[in-house]
mmCIF file of C-alpha atoms in Angstrom:
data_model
loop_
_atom_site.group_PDB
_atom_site.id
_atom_site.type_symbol
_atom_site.label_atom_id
_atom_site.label_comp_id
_atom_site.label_asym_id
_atom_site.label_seq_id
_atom_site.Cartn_x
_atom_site.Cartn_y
_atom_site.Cartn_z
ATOM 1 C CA UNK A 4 10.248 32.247 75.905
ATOM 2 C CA UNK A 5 9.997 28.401 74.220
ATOM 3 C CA UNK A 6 12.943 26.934 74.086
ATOM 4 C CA UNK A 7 14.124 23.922 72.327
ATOM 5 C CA UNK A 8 13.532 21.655 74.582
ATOM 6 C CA UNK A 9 10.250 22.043 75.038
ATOM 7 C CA UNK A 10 9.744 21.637 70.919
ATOM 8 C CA UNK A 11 11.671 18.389 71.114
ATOM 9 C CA UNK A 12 8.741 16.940 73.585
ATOM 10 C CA UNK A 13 5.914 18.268 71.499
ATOM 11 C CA UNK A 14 7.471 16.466 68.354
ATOM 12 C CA UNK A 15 8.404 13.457 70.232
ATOM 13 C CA UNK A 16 4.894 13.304 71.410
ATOM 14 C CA UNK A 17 3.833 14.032 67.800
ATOM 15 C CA UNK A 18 5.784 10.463 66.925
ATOM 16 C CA UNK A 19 5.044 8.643 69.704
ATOM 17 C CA UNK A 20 1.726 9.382 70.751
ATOM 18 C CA UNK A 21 1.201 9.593 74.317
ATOM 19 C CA UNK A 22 2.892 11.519 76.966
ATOM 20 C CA UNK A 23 4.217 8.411 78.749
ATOM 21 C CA UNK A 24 6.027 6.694 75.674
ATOM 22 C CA UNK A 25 7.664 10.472 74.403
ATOM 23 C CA UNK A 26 8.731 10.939 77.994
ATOM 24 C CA UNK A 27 10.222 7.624 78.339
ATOM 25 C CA UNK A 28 12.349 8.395 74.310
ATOM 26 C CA UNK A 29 13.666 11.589 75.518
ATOM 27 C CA UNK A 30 14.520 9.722 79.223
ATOM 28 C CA UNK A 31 12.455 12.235 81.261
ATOM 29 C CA UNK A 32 9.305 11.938 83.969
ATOM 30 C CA UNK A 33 5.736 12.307 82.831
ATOM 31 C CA UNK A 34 4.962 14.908 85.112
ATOM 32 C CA UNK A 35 8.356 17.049 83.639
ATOM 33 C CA UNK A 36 7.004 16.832 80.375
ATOM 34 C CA UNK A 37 3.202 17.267 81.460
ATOM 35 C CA UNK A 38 4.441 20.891 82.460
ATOM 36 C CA UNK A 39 6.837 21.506 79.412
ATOM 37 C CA UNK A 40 3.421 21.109 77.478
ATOM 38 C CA UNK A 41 1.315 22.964 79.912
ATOM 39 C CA UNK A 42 4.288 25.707 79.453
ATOM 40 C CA UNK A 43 4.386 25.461 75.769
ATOM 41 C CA UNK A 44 0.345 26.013 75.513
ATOM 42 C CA UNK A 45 0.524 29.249 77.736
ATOM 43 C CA UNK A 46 3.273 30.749 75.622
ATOM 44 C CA UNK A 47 1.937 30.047 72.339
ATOM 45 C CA UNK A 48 -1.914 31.526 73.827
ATOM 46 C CA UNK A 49 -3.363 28.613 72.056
ATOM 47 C CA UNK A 50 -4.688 24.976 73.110
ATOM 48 C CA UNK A 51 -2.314 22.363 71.680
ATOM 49 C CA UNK A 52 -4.401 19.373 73.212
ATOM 50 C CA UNK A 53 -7.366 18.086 73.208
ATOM 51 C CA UNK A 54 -8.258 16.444 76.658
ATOM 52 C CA UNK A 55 -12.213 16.168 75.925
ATOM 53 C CA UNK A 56 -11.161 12.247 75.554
ATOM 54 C CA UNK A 57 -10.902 10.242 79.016
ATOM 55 C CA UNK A 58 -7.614 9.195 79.702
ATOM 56 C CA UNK A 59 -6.689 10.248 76.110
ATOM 57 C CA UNK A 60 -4.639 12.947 75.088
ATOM 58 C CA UNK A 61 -4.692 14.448 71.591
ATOM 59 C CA UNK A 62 -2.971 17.129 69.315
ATOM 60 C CA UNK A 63 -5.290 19.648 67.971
ATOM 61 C CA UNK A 64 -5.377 21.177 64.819
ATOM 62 C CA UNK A 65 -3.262 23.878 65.758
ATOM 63 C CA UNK A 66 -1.157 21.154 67.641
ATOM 64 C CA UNK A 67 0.038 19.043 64.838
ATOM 65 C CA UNK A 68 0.538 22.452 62.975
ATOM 66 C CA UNK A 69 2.946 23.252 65.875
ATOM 67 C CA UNK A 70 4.531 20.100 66.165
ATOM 68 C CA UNK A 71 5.252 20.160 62.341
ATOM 69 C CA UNK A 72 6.927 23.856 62.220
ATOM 70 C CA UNK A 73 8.645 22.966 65.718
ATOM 71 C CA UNK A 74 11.051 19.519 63.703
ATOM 72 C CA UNK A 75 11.385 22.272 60.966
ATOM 73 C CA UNK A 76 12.909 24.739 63.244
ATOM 74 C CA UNK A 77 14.838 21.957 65.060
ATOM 75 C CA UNK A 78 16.333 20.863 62.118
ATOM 76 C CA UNK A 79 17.809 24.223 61.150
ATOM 77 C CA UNK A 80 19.467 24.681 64.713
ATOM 78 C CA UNK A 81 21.081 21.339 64.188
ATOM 79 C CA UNK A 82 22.518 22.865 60.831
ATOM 80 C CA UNK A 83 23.579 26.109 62.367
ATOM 81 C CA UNK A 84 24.939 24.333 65.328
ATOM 82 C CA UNK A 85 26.664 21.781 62.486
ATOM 83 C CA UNK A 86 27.761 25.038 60.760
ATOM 84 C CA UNK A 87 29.580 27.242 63.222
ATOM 85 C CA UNK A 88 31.299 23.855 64.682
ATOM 86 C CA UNK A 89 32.445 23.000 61.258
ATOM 87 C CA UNK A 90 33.733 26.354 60.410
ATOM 88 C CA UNK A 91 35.809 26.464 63.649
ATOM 89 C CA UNK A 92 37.007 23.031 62.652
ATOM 90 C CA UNK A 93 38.265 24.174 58.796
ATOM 91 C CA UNK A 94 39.988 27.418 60.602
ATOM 92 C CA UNK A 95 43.122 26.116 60.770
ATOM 93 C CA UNK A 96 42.923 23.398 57.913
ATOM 94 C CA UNK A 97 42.372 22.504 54.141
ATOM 95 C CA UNK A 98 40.111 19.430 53.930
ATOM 96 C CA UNK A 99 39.458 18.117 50.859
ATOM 97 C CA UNK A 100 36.432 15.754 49.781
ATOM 98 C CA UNK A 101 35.641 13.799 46.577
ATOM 99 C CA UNK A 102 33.311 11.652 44.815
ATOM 100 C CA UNK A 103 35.705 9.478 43.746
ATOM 101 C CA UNK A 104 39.016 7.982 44.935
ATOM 102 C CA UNK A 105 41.425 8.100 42.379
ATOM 103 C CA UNK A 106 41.546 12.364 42.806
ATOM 104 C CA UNK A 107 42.273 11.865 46.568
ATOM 105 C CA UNK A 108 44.871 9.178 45.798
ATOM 106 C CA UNK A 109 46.482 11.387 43.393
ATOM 107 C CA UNK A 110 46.385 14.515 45.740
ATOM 108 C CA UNK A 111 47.549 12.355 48.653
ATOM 109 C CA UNK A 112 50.257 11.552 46.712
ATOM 110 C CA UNK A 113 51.076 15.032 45.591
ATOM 111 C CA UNK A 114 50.949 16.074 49.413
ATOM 112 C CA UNK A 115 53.835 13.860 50.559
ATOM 113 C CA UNK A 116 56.573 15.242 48.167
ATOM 114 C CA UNK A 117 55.238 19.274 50.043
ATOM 115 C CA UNK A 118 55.950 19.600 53.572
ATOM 116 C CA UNK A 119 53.150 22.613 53.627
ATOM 117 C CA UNK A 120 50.552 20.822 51.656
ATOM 118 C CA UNK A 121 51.516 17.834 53.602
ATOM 119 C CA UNK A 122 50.488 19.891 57.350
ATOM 120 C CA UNK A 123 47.936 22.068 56.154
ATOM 121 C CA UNK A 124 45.416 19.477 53.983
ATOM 122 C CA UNK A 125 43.092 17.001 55.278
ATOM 123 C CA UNK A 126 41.652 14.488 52.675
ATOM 124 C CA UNK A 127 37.709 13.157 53.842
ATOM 125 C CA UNK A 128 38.711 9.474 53.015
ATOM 126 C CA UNK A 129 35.280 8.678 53.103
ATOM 127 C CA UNK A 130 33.611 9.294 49.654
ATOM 128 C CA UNK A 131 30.545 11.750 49.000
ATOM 129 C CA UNK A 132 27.585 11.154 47.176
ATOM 130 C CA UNK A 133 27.683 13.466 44.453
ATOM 131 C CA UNK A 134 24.385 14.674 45.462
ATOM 132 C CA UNK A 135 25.351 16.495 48.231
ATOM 133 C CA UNK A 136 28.603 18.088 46.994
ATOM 134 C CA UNK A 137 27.125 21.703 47.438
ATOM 135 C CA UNK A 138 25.904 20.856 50.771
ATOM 136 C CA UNK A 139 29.233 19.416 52.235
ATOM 137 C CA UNK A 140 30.516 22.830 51.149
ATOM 138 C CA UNK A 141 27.983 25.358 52.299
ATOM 139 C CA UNK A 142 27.477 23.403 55.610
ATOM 140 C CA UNK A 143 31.635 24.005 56.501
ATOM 141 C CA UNK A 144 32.163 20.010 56.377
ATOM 142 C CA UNK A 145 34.268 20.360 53.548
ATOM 143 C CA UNK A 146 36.957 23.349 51.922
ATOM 144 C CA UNK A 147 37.234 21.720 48.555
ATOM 145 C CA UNK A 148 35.447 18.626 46.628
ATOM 146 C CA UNK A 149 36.443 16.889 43.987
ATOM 147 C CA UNK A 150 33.304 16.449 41.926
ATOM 148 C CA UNK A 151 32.767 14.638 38.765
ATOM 149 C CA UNK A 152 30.221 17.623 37.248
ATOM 150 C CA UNK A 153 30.678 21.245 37.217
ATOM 151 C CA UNK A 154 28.638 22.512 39.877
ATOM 152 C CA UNK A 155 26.460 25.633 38.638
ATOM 153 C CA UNK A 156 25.735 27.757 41.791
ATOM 154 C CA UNK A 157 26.492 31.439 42.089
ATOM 155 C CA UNK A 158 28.365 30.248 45.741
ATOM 156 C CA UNK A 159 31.307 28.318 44.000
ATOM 157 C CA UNK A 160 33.492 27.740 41.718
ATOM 158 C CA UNK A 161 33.259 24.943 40.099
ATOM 159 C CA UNK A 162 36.868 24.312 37.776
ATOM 160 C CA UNK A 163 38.337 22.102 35.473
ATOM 161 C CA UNK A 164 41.356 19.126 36.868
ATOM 162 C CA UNK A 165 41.280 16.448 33.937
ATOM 163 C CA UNK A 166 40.231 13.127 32.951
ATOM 164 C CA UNK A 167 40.355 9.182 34.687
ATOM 165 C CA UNK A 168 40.211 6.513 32.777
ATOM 166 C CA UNK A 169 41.091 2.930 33.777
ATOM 167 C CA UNK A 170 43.374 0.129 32.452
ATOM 168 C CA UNK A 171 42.669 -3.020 33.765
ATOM 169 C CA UNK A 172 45.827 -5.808 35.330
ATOM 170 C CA UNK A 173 45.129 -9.155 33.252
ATOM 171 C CA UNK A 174 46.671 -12.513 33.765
ATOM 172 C CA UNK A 175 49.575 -12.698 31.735
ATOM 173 C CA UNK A 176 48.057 -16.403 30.649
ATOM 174 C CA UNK A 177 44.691 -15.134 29.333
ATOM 175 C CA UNK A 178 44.156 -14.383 25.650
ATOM 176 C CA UNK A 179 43.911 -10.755 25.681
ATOM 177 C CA UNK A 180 46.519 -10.483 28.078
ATOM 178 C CA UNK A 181 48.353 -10.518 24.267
ATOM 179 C CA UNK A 182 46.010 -7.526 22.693
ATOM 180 C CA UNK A 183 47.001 -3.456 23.350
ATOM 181 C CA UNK A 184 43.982 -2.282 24.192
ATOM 182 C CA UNK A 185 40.483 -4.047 25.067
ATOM 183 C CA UNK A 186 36.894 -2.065 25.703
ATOM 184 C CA UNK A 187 35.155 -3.240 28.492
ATOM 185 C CA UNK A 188 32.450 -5.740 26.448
ATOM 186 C CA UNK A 189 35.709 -7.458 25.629
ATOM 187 C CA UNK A 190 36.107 -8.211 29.493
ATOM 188 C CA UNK A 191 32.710 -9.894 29.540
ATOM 189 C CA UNK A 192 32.646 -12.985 32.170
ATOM 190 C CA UNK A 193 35.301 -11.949 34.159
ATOM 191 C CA UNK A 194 35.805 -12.089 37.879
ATOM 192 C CA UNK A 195 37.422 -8.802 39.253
ATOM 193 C CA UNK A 196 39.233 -8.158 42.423
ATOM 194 C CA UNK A 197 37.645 -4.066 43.389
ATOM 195 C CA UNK A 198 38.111 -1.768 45.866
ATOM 196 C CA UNK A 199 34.702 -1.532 47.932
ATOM 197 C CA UNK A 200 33.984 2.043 47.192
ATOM 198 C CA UNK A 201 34.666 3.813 43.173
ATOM 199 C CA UNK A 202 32.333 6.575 43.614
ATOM 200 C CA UNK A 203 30.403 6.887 40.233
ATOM 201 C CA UNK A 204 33.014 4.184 38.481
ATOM 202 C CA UNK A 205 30.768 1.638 40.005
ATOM 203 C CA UNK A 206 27.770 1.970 38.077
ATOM 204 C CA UNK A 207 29.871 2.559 34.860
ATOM 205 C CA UNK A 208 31.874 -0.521 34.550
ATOM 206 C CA UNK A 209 28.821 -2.659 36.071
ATOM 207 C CA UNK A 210 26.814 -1.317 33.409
ATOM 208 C CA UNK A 211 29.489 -1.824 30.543
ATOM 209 C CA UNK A 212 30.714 -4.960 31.410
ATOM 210 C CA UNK A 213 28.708 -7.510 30.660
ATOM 211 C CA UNK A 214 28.505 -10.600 33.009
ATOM 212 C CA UNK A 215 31.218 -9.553 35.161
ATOM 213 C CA UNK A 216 31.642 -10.562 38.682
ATOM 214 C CA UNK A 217 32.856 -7.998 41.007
ATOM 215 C CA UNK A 218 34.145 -8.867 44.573
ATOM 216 C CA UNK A 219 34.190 -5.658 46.633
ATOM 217 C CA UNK A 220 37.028 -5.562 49.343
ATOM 218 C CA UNK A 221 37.195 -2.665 52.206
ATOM 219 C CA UNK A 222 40.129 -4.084 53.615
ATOM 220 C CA UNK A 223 43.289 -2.679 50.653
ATOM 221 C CA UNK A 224 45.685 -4.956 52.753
ATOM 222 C CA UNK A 225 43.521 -7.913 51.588
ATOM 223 C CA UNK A 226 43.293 -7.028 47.978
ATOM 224 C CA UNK A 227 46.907 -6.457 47.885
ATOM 225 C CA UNK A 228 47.152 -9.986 48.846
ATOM 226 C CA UNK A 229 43.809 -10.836 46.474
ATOM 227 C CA UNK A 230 45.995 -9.547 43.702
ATOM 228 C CA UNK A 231 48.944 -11.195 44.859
ATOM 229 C CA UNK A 232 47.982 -14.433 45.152
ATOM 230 C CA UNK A 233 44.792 -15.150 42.908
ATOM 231 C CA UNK A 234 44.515 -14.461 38.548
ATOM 232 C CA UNK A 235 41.457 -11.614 39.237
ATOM 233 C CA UNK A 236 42.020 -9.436 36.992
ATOM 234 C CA UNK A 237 41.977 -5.613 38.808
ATOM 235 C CA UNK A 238 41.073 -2.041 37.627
ATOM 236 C CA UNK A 239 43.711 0.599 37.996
ATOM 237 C CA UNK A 240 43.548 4.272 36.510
ATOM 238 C CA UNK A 241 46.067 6.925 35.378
ATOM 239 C CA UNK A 242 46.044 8.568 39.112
ATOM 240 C CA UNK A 243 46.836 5.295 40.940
ATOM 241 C CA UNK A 244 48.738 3.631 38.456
ATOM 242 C CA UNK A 245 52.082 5.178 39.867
ATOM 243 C CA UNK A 246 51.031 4.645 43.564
ATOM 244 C CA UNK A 247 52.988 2.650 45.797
ATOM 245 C CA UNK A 248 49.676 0.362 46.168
ATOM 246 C CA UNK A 249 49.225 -0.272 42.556
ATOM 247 C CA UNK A 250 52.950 -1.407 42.334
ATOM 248 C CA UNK A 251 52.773 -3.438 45.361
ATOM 249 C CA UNK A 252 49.745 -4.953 43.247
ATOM 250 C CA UNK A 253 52.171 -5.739 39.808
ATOM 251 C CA UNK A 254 55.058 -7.104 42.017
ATOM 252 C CA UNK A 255 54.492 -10.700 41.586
ATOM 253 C CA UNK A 256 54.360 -10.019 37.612
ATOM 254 C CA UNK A 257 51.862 -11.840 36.536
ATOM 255 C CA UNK A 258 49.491 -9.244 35.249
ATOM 256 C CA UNK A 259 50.117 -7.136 32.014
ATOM 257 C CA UNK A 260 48.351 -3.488 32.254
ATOM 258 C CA UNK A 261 46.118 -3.040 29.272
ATOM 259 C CA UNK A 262 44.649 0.096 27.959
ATOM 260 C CA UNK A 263 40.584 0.320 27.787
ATOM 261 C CA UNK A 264 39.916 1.965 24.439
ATOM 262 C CA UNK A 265 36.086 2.566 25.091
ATOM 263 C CA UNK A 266 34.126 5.494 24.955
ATOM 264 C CA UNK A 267 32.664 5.321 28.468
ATOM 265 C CA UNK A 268 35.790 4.822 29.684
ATOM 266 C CA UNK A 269 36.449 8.238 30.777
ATOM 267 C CA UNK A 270 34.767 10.477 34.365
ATOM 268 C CA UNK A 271 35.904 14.585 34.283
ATOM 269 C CA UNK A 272 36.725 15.944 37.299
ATOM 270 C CA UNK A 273 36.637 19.653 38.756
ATOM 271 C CA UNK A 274 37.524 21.346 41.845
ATOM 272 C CA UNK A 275 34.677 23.018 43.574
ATOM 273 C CA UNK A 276 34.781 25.725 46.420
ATOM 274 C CA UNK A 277 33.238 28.461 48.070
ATOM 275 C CA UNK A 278 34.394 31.919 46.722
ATOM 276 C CA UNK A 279 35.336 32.963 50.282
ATOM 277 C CA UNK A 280 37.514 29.670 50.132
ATOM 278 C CA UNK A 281 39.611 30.456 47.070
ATOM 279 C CA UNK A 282 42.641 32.045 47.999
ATOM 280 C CA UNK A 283 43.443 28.477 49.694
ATOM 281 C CA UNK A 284 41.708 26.324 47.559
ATOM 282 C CA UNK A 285 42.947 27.768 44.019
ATOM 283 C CA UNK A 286 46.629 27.061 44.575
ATOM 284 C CA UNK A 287 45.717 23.610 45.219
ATOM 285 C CA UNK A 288 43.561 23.141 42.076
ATOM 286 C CA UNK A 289 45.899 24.748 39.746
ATOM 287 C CA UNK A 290 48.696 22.441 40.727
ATOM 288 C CA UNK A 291 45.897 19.095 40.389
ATOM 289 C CA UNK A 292 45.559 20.413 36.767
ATOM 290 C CA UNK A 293 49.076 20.967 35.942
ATOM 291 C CA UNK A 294 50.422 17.694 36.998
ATOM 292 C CA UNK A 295 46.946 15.956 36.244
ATOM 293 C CA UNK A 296 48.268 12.499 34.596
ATOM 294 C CA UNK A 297 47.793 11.749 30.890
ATOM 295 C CA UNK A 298 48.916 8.395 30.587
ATOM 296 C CA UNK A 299 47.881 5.415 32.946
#
């Protein structure tokens, strides 16, 4: 019977194109892998390699044809290796992914006032691309993720949390500092102390704001201080403005929170699971929704 090993050295062969360099990627002898192939040939009943070349060795028709199906067939044992392992892993927890980071702030938040919530729930700090929402589910990475569409697939459910929408923390010595509300051409020019990842809020205030400098940090200890100790005006929403962070962010008082009246000012989130998920994951979303915030 092939195994998978020997399907690994006919693709790495494939890539690399002579026996020598594929044995030396996969840190094996020439001769081992000579008689994988050999093996390989004899199983399948049908030449793989063309040796009419001197000292050159070539995939046949049939060859590359096998080499191709063989990375298609290792690929789906790494996902149904990836699969089982990630379902064992989710056994005995709730993890929780998102798009965005304002929805795990919030939840995180939510989770330290409930001692269960608190044990039970894992939140993926690291944000997913949207794109691959429905994957992260179906592949057992994930139980729940945030998402910022409904997700139409007869695996999920795909429900309704609420709204963000961002204020932004303005020097209490610039000019609009003064005004109630601003849209975001009105914060043309600016430089702006940001968190390095906002999930899909990235492209939408880069794209509304015209002229804007925006100086990413990873480190949040460092923006704190950013904040703290510079005029940069920073973007908060009404799921972090509460936060401990945010405060920690206002202490010095020398920003005034203003309201963004703008029409793009505004990302819906939902809650999206697999059905065999929901008796866990529901609880959770209906309380998101309930205490969703409705003021920043």
């Amino acid at each position: 019977m092939t195994d998978f090993e020997e399907l690994r050295q006919l693709v790495a062969f494939q890539r690399f194109g002579t026996l020598s360099a594929a044995a030396d990627e996969l840190h094996i002898t020439q001769p081992t892998m000579t008689r994988a192939m050999r093996r390989l040939e004899r199983e399948v009943g049908v030449p793989l390699f063309d040796r009419s070349a001197k000292n050159r060795l070539a995939l046949t028709p049939a060859g590359e044809l096998a080499a191709e199906e063989a990375k298609k067939l290792l690929e789906a044992y790494a996902v149904f290796l990836e699969k089982i392992r990630n379902e064992v892993n989710l056994h005995n927890k709730i993890v929780v992914a998102s798009v965005a980071p304002g929805p795990l702030c919030f939840l995180e938040h939510i989770a330290e006032s409930n001692a269960d919530w608190r044990k039970a729930i894992t939140i993926h700090g690291e944000l997913i691309n949207p794109d691959t929402a429905l994957d992260e589910l179906v592949q057992r990475k994930s139980t729940m993720v945030i998402t910022d569409r409904e997700i139409d697939d007869p695996r999920v459910d795909s429900l309704y949390l609420g709204k963000e929408f961002l204020g932004v923390a303005i020097d209490n010595f610039t000019p609009i500092a003064q005004r109630s509300s601003v849209t975001f051409a009105d914060l043309a020019g600016l430089s702006f102390a940001v968190v390095h990842d906002i999930g899909p809020w990235k492209g939408l205030v880069e794209a509304h704001t015209p002229n804007a400098q925006f100086l990413y940090q990873q480190d949040l200890a460092a923006l704190e201080q950013i904040s703290r100790y510079s005029t940069f005006p920073f973007f908060y929403s009404n799921l972090t403005r509460r936060l401990r962070l945010t405060d920690e962010r206002f202490m010095t008082h020398t920003r005034t929170p203003i309201a963004i009246d703008d029409p793009a000012n505004r990302i819906d989130f939902y809650a999206t699971f697999l059905h065999i998920n929901r008796r866990v994951t529901l609880p959770i979303q209906q309380h998101l929704a309930q205490h969703w915030p409705q003021a920043a």
